[in-house]
Coordinates of C-alpha atoms in Angstrom, one line a residue:
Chain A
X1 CA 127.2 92.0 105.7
X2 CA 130.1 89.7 105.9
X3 CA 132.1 92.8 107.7
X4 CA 129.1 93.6 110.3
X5 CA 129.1 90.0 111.5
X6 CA 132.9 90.1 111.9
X7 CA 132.6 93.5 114.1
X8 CA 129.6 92.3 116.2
X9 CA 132.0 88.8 116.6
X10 CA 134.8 91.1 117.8
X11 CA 132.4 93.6 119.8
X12 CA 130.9 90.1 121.6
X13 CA 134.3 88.6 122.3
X14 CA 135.7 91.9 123.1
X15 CA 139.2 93.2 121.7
X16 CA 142.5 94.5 123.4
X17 CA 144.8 97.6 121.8
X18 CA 148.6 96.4 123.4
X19 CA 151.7 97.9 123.2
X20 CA 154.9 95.9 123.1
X21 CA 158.1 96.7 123.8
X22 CA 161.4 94.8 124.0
X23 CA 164.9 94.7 122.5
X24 CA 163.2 92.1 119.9
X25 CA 159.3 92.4 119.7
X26 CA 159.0 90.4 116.6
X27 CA 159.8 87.0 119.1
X28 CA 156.5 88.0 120.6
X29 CA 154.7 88.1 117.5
X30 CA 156.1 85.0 116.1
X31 CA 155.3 83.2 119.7
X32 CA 151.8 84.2 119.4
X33 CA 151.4 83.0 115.9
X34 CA 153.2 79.7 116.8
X35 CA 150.5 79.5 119.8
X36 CA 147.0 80.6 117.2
X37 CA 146.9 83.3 118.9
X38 CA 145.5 85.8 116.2
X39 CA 146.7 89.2 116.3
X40 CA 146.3 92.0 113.4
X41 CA 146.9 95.9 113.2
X42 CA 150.4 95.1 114.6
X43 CA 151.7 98.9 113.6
X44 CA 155.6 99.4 114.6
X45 CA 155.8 102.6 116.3
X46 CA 160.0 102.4 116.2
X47 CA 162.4 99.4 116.1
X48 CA 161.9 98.0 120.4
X49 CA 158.2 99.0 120.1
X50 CA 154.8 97.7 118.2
X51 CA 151.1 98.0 119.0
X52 CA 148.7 95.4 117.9
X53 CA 145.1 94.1 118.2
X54 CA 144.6 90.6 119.8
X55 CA 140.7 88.8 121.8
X56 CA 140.4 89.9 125.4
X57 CA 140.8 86.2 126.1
X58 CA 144.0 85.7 124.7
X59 CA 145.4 88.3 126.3
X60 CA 147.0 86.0 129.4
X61 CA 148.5 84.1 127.3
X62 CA 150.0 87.0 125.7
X63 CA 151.4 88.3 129.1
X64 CA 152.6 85.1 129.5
X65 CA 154.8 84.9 126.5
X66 CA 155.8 88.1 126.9
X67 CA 157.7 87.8 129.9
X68 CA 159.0 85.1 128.5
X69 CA 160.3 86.6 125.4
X70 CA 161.3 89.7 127.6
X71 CA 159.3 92.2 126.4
X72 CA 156.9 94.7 128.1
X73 CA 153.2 94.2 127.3
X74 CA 150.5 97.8 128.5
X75 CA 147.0 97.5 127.2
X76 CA 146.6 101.0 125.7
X77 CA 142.6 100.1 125.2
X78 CA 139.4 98.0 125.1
X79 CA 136.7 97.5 123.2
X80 CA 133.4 95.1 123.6
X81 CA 133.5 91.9 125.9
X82 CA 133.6 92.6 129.4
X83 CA 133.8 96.1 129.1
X84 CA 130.6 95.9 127.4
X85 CA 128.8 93.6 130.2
X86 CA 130.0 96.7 132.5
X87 CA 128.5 99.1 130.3
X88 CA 125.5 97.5 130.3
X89 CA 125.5 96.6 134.1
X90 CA 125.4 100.5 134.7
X91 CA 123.1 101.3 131.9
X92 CA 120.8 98.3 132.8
X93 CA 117.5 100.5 132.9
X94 CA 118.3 102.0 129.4
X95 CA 118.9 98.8 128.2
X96 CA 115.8 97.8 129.4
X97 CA 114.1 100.4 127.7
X98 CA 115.5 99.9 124.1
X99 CA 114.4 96.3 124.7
X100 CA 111.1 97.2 125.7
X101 CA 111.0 99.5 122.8
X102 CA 112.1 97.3 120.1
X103 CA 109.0 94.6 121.2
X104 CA 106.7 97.7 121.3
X105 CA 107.6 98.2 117.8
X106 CA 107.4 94.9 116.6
X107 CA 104.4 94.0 118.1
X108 CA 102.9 97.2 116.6
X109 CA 104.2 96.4 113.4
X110 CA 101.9 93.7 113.3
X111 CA 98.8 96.0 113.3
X112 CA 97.8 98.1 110.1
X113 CA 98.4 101.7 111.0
X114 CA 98.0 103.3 107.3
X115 CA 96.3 102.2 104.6
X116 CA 97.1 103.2 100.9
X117 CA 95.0 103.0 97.7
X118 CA 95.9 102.4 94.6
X119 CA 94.4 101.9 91.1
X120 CA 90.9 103.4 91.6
X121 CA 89.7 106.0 89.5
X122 CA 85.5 106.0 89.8
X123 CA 85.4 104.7 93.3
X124 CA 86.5 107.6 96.1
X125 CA 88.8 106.6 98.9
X126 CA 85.9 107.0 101.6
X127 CA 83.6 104.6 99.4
X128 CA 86.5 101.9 99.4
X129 CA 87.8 102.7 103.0
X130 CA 84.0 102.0 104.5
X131 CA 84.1 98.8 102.3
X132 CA 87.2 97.8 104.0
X133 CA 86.2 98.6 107.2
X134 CA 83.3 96.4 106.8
X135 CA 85.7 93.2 105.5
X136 CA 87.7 93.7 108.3
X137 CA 90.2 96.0 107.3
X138 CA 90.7 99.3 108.7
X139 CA 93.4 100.9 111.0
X140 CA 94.4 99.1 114.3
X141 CA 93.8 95.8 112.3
X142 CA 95.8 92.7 113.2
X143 CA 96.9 91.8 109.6
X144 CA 98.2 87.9 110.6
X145 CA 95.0 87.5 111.1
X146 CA 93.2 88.8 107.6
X147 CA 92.5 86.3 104.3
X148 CA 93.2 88.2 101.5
X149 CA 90.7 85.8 99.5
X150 CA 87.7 86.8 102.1
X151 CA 88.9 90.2 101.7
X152 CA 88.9 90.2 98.2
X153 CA 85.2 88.4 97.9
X154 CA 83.9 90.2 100.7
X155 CA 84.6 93.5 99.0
X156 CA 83.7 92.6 95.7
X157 CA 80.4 91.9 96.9
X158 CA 79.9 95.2 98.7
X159 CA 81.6 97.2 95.7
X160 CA 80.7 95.8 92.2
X161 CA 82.8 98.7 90.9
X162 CA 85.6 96.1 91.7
X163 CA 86.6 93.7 89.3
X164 CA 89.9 92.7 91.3
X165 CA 91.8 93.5 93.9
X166 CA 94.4 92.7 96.6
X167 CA 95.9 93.6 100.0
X168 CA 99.6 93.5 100.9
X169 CA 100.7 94.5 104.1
X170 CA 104.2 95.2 104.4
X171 CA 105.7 97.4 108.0
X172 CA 102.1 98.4 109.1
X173 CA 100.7 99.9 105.8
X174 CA 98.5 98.7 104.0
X175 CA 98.6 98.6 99.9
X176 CA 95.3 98.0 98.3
X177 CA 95.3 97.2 94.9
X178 CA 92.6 97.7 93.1
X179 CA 91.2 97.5 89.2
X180 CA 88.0 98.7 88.6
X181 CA 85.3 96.5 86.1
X182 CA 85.4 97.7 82.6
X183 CA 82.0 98.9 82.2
X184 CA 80.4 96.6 79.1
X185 CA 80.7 98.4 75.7
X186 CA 77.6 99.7 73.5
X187 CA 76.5 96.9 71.1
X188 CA 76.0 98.1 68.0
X189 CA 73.1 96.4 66.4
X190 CA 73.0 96.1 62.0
X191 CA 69.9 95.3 62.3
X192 CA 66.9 97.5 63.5
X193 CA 65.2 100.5 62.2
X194 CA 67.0 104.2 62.6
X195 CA 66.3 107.5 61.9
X196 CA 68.5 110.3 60.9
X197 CA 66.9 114.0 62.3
X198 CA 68.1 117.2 62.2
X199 CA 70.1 117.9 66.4
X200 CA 69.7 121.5 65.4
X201 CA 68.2 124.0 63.0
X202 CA 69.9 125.3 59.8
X203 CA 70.4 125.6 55.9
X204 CA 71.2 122.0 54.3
X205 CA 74.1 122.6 52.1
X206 CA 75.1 119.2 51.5
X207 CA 73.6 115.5 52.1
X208 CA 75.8 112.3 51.8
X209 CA 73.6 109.1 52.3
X210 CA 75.0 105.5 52.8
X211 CA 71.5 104.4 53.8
X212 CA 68.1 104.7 54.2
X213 CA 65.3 107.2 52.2
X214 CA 66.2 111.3 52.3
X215 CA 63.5 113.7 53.4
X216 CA 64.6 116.7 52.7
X217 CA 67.0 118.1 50.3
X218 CA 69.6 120.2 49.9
X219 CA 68.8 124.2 50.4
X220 CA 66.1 123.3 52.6
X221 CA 65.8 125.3 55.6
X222 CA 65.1 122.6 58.6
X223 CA 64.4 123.1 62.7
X224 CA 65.6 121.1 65.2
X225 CA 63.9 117.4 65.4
X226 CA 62.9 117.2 61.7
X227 CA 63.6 114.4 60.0
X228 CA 65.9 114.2 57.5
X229 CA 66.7 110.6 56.2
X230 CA 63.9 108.1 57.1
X231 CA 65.0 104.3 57.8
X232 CA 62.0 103.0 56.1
X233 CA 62.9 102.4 52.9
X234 CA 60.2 101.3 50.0
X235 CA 60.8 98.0 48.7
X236 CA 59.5 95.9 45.7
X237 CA 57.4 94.4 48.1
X238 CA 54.2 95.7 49.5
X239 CA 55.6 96.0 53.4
X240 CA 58.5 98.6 53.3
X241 CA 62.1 97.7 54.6
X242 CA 63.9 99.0 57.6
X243 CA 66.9 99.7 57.9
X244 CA 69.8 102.0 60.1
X245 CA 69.7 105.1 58.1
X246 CA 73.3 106.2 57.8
X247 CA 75.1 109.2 56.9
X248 CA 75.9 113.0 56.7
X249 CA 73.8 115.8 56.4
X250 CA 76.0 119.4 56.4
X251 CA 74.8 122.1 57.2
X252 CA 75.2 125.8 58.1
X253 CA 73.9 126.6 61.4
X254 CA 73.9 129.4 63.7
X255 CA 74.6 129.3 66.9
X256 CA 73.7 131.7 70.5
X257 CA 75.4 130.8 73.8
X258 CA 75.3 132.6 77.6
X259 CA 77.2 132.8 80.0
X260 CA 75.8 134.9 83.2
X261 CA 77.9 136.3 86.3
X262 CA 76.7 138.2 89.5
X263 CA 78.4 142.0 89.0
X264 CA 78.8 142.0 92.7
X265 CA 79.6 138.9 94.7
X266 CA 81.3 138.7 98.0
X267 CA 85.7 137.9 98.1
X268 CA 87.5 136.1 100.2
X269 CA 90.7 137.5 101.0
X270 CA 93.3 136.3 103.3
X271 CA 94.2 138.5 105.8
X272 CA 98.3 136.9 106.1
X273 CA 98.6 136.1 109.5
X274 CA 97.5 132.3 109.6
X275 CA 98.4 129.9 113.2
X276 CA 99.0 126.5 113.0
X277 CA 97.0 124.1 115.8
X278 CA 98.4 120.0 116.3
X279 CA 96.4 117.0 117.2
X280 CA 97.6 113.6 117.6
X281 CA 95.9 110.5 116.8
X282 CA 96.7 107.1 118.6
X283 CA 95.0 104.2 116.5
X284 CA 91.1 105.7 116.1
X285 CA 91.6 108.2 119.5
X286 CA 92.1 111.7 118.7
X287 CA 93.9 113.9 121.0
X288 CA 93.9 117.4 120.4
X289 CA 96.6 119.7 121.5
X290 CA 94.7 122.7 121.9
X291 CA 92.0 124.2 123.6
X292 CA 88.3 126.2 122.1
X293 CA 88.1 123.4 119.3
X294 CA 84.7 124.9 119.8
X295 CA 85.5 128.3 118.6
X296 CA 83.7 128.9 115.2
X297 CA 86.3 129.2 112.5
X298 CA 84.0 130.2 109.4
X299 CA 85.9 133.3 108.7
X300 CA 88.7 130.9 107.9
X301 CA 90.4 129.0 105.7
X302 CA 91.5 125.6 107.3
X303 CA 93.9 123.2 105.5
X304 CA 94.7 120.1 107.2
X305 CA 97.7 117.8 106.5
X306 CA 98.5 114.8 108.3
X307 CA 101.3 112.8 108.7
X308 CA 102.4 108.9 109.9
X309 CA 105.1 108.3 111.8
X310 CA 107.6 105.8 110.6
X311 CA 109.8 104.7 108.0
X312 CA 108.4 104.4 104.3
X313 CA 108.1 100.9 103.5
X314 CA 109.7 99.2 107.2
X315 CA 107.4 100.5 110.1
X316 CA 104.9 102.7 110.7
X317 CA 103.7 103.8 114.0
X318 CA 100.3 104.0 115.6
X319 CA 100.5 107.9 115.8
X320 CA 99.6 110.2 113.3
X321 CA 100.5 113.8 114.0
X322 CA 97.9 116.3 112.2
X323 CA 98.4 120.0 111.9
X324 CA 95.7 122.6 111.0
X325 CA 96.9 125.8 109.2
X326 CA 94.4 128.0 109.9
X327 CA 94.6 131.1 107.9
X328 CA 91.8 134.4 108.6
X329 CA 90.1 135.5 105.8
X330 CA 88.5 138.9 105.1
X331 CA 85.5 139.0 103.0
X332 CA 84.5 141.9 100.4
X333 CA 82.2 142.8 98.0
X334 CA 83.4 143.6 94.5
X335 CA 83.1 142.3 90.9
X336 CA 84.0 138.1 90.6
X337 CA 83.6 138.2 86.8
X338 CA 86.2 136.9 84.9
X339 CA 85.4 137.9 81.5
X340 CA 88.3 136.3 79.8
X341 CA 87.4 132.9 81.6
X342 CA 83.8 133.1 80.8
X343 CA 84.8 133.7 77.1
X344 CA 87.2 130.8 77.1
X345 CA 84.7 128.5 78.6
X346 CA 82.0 129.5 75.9
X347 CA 84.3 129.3 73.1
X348 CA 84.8 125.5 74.4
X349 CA 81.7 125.0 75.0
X350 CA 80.5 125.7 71.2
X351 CA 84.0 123.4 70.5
X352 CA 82.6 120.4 71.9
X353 CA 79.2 121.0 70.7
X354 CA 80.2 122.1 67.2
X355 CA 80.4 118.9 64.7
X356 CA 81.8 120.5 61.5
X357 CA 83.6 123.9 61.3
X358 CA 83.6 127.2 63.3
X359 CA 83.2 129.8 60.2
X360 CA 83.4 133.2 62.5
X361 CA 82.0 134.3 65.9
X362 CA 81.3 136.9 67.9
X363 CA 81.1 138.3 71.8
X364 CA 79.0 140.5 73.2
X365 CA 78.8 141.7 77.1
X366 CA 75.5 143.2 78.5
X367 CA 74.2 143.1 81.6
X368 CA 70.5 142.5 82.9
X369 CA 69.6 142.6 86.6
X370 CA 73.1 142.9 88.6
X371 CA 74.1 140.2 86.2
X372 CA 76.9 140.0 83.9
X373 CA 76.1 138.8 80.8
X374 CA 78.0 137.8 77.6
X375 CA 76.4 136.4 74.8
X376 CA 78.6 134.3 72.2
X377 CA 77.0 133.9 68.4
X378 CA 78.3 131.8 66.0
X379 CA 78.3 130.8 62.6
X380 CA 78.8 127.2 62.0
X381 CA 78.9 124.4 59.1
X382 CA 78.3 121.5 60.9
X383 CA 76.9 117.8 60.5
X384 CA 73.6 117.8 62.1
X385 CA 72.1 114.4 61.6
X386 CA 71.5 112.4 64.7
X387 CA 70.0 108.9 64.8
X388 CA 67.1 108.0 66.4
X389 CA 65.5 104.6 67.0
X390 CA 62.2 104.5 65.6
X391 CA 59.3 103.0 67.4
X392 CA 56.0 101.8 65.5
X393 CA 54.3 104.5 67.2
X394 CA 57.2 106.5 65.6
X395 CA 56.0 105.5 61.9
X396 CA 54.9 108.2 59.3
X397 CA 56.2 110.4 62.0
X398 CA 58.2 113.9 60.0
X399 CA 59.1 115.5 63.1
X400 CA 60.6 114.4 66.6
X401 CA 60.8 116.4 69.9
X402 CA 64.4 117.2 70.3
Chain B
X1 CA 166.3 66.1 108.0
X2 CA 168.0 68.2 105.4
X3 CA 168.7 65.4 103.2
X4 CA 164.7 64.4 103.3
X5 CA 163.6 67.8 102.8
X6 CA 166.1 68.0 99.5
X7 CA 164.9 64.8 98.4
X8 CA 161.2 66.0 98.3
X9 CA 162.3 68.6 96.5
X10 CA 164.1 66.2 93.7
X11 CA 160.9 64.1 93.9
X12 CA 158.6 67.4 92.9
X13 CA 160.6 68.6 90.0
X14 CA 160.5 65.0 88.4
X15 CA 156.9 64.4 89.2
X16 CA 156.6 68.1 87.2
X17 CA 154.7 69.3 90.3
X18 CA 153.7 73.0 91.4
X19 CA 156.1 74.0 94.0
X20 CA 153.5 75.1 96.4
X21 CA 152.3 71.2 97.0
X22 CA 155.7 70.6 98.5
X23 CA 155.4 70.4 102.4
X24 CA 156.8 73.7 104.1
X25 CA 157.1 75.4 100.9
X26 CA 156.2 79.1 101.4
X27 CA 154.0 80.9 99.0
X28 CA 153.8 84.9 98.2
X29 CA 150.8 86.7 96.3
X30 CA 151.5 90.3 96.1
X31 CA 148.6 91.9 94.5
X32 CA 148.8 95.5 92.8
X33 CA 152.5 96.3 94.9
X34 CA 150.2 97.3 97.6
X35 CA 149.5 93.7 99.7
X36 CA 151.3 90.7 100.1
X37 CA 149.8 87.8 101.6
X38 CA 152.7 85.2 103.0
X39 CA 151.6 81.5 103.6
X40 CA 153.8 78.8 105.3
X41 CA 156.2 81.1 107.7
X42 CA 157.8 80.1 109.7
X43 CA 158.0 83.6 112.0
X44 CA 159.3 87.0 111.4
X45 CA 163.0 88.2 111.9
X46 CA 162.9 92.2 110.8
X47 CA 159.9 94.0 111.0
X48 CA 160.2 98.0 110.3
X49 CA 158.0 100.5 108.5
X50 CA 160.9 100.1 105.1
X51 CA 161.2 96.0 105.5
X52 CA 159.1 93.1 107.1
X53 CA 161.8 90.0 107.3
X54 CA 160.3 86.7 107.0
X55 CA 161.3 83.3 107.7
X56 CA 160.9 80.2 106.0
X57 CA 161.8 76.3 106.2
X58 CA 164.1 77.0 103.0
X59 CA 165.2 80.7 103.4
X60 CA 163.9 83.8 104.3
X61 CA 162.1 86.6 102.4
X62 CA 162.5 90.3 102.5
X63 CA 160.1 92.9 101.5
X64 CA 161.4 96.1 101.0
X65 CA 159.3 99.5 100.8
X66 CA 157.7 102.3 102.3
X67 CA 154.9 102.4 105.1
X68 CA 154.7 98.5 105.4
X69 CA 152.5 97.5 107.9
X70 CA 151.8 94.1 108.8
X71 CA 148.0 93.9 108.7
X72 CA 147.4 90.4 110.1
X73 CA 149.3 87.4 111.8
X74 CA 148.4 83.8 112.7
X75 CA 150.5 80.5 112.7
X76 CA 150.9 80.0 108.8
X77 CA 149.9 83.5 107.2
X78 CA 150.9 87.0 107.1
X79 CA 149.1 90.0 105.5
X80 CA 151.4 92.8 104.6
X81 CA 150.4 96.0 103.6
X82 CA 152.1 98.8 102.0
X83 CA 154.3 100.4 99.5
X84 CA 156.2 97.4 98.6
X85 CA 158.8 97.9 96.2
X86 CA 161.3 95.1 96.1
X87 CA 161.2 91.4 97.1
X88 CA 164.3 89.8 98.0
X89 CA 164.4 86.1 99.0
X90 CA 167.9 84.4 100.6

């Protein structure tokens, strides 16, 4: 820094290359330092001759003492001061220009141009850019002018998604920060009446109870929605107790899943020879730079990228150049099934679904109607008690619809 | 004159003062053999690519090398830059 302000002091007051040459040139230099005249790059080209640097305004004095020392003083070159002024004299409608460009750019730096969202997962970027818009934040804004707290409680009010968030503006763009409301959790509740009933059918081969009254035992074949452990539990008293039936009930179930495909379905297929088409946007104003936007493109893959000008994180500008790659498709008809993708996503499928072991499986493909299909059985020992809360209508009930 | 000058010198040494307090005293800081930076001068006699000559109230000081170059130059300091090798003062 310290070295720029020194050359932009030099380039302002404007620097002289001199050659010197005399039967003693070192009388010159020790005149000029007796006088504070600074001088510095003094090279010696051979014993009667040196070159130095001196200011453009010293330089009379210079001559001065030179003849008086006897030497010969040429100016080999100049740099900033008044050959600078001359410069700019003749170049006066350039200069002009840079000035003129310089205020464009900073009084479009103090409109938001791009805006940038960060930290939101559930809420889409359309969802909080509309919300924006309608706090008073959009592109073409005049930031100076935006409260970040009335932006903040504005949008909180339209989004209660949010839980906080901020804006910071920083060379045109826009950063919005923002941290979504941690939904509240479940409560679990000790206290209540549950039921335990069977989520699918099968053989009970084993029954571990923590609480509540068992209904069935183990061996018993049961179906879907039966109930297996009952949260009414008989008590000393006359009235029965309720309570959260708990626990596991294993058992070995088998399982049927489908997946179905069309056998013929029509393909797209590019064809290789995509064009690119460019539009500009100023602010909101789009500006395309081609003609027959009209022209139906449905046989067509369009993907559209857009870009700011600028500089990341100092300016951007009001313009946004967009290009359209526009590649032609071809469409066919021929078979879309991917078996080994249907498979995978069954197999998954029974994973997720599947609270105990996989004991073996098996595929098989068929087809039915110009369908594809491929059937996925399984064997399974699995836990299949799920709790239900029990109603009073619910009471004496053996069996719920599942 | 020259007595005064001696007599401030006499004055220093008792007082146990640093020699570079004593008015017109010249002062030297060569760092690494490659720069020299000359306070108090009093002009320069010799100035060459192999020696830069330099004058002082008590003597004179040579530097002796190759390439020298005197870098910058105003009433009371000198920057010297360079190969310097030897320093001789007289």
């Amino acid at each position: 820094m310290g070295l720029n302000m020194e050359r932009i002091s030099d380039a302002l007051r404007g620097t002289v290359r001199i050659e010197i040459s005399g039967s003693f040139p070192e009388s010159l230099l020790n005149t000029a330092a007796l006088s504070g005249i600074e001088v510095w790059n003094i090279e010696c080209l051979d014993a009667w001759t040196v070159c130095l640097d001196c200011y453009e305004n010293r330089l009379p004095e210079l001559e001065s003492a030179a003849m008086d020392c006897g030497c010969d003083l040429k100016v080999l070159s100049r740099r900033g001061g008044r050959g600078s002024l001359r410069f700019a004299r003749r170049r006066l409608g350039l200069l002009i220009g840079l000035g003129l460009a310089a205020l464009l750019l900073f009084a479009s730096s103090l409109f938001i141009w791009r805006i940038d969202i960060r930290g939101s997962s559930r809420l889409s970027r359309g969802e909080i850019l509309r919300a924006l818009e309608d706090s008073g934040v959009s592109v073409g804004s005049f930031w100076p002018a935006l409260s970040v707290e009335q932006v903040r409680s504005e949008m909180m009010q339209r989004l209660p998604d949010v839980g906080w968030m901020t804006v910071n503006v920083s060379g045109s763009r826009a950063v919005v920060l923002i941290q979504e409301r941690i939904s509240r959790p479940e409560i679990y509740r000790e206290s209540g009446s549950v039921d335990l009933v069977a989520a699918k059918g099968g053989l009970i081969r084993r029954m571990n109870i923590l609480a509540g009254a068992p209904k069935v035992s183990a061996g018993q074949v049961v179906i879907p929605g039966e109930l297996l452990v009952s949260g009414q539990r008989a008590s000393l008293t006359d009235s029965g107790e309720s309570v959260r039936a708990r626990g596991t009930v294993m058992a070995e179930t088998w399982v049927e899943l489908n997946a179905v495909c069309p056998l013929e379905e029509e393909l797209k297929t590019p064809t290789g020879f995509s064009h690119s088409r460019f539009a500009l946007i100023f602010g909101k104003r789009r500006v395309n730079l081609y003609f027959s936007s009209g022209k139906a493109i449905d046989a067509c893959d369009k993907i559209i990228s857009e870009y700011t000008l600028g500089m990341e994180g100092l300016f951007s500008l009001p313009i946004r150049v967009v290009r359209e790659r526009i590649v032609p498709c071809r469409y066919t008809v021929g078979d879309g099934c991917d078996r080994e993708a249907m498979a995978r996503r069954l197999y998954t499928g029974l994973e997720q679904d599947t609270e105990g072991q996989i004991l073996q499986y098996s595929l098989t493909e068929g087809s039915d109607g110009g369908l594809y299909v491929l059937t996925l059985r399984a064997h399974c020992n699995e836990n299949i008690a799920a709790p239900v809360e029990r109603t009073q209508q619910d009471a004496g009930k053996e069996y719920y619809d599942r | 004159m020259k007595k005064n000058k001696e007599l401030t010198w006499a004055l220093a040494e008792k007082l146990d003062l640093p020699g570079d307090l004593v008015p017109g005293a010249g002062r030297v800081t060569v760092s690494g053999g490659r720069q020299a930076v000359i306070e108090g001068h009093r002009g320069i006699l010799d100035y060459s690519e192999e020696r830069v000559t330099v004058s002082f109230v008590r003597g004179r000081l040579s530097l002796l090398g190759s390439g020298l170059r005197l870098k910058a130059m105003n009433g009371d300091e000198l920057l010297v830059e360079g190969e310097i090798q030897t320093a001789e003062w007289g």
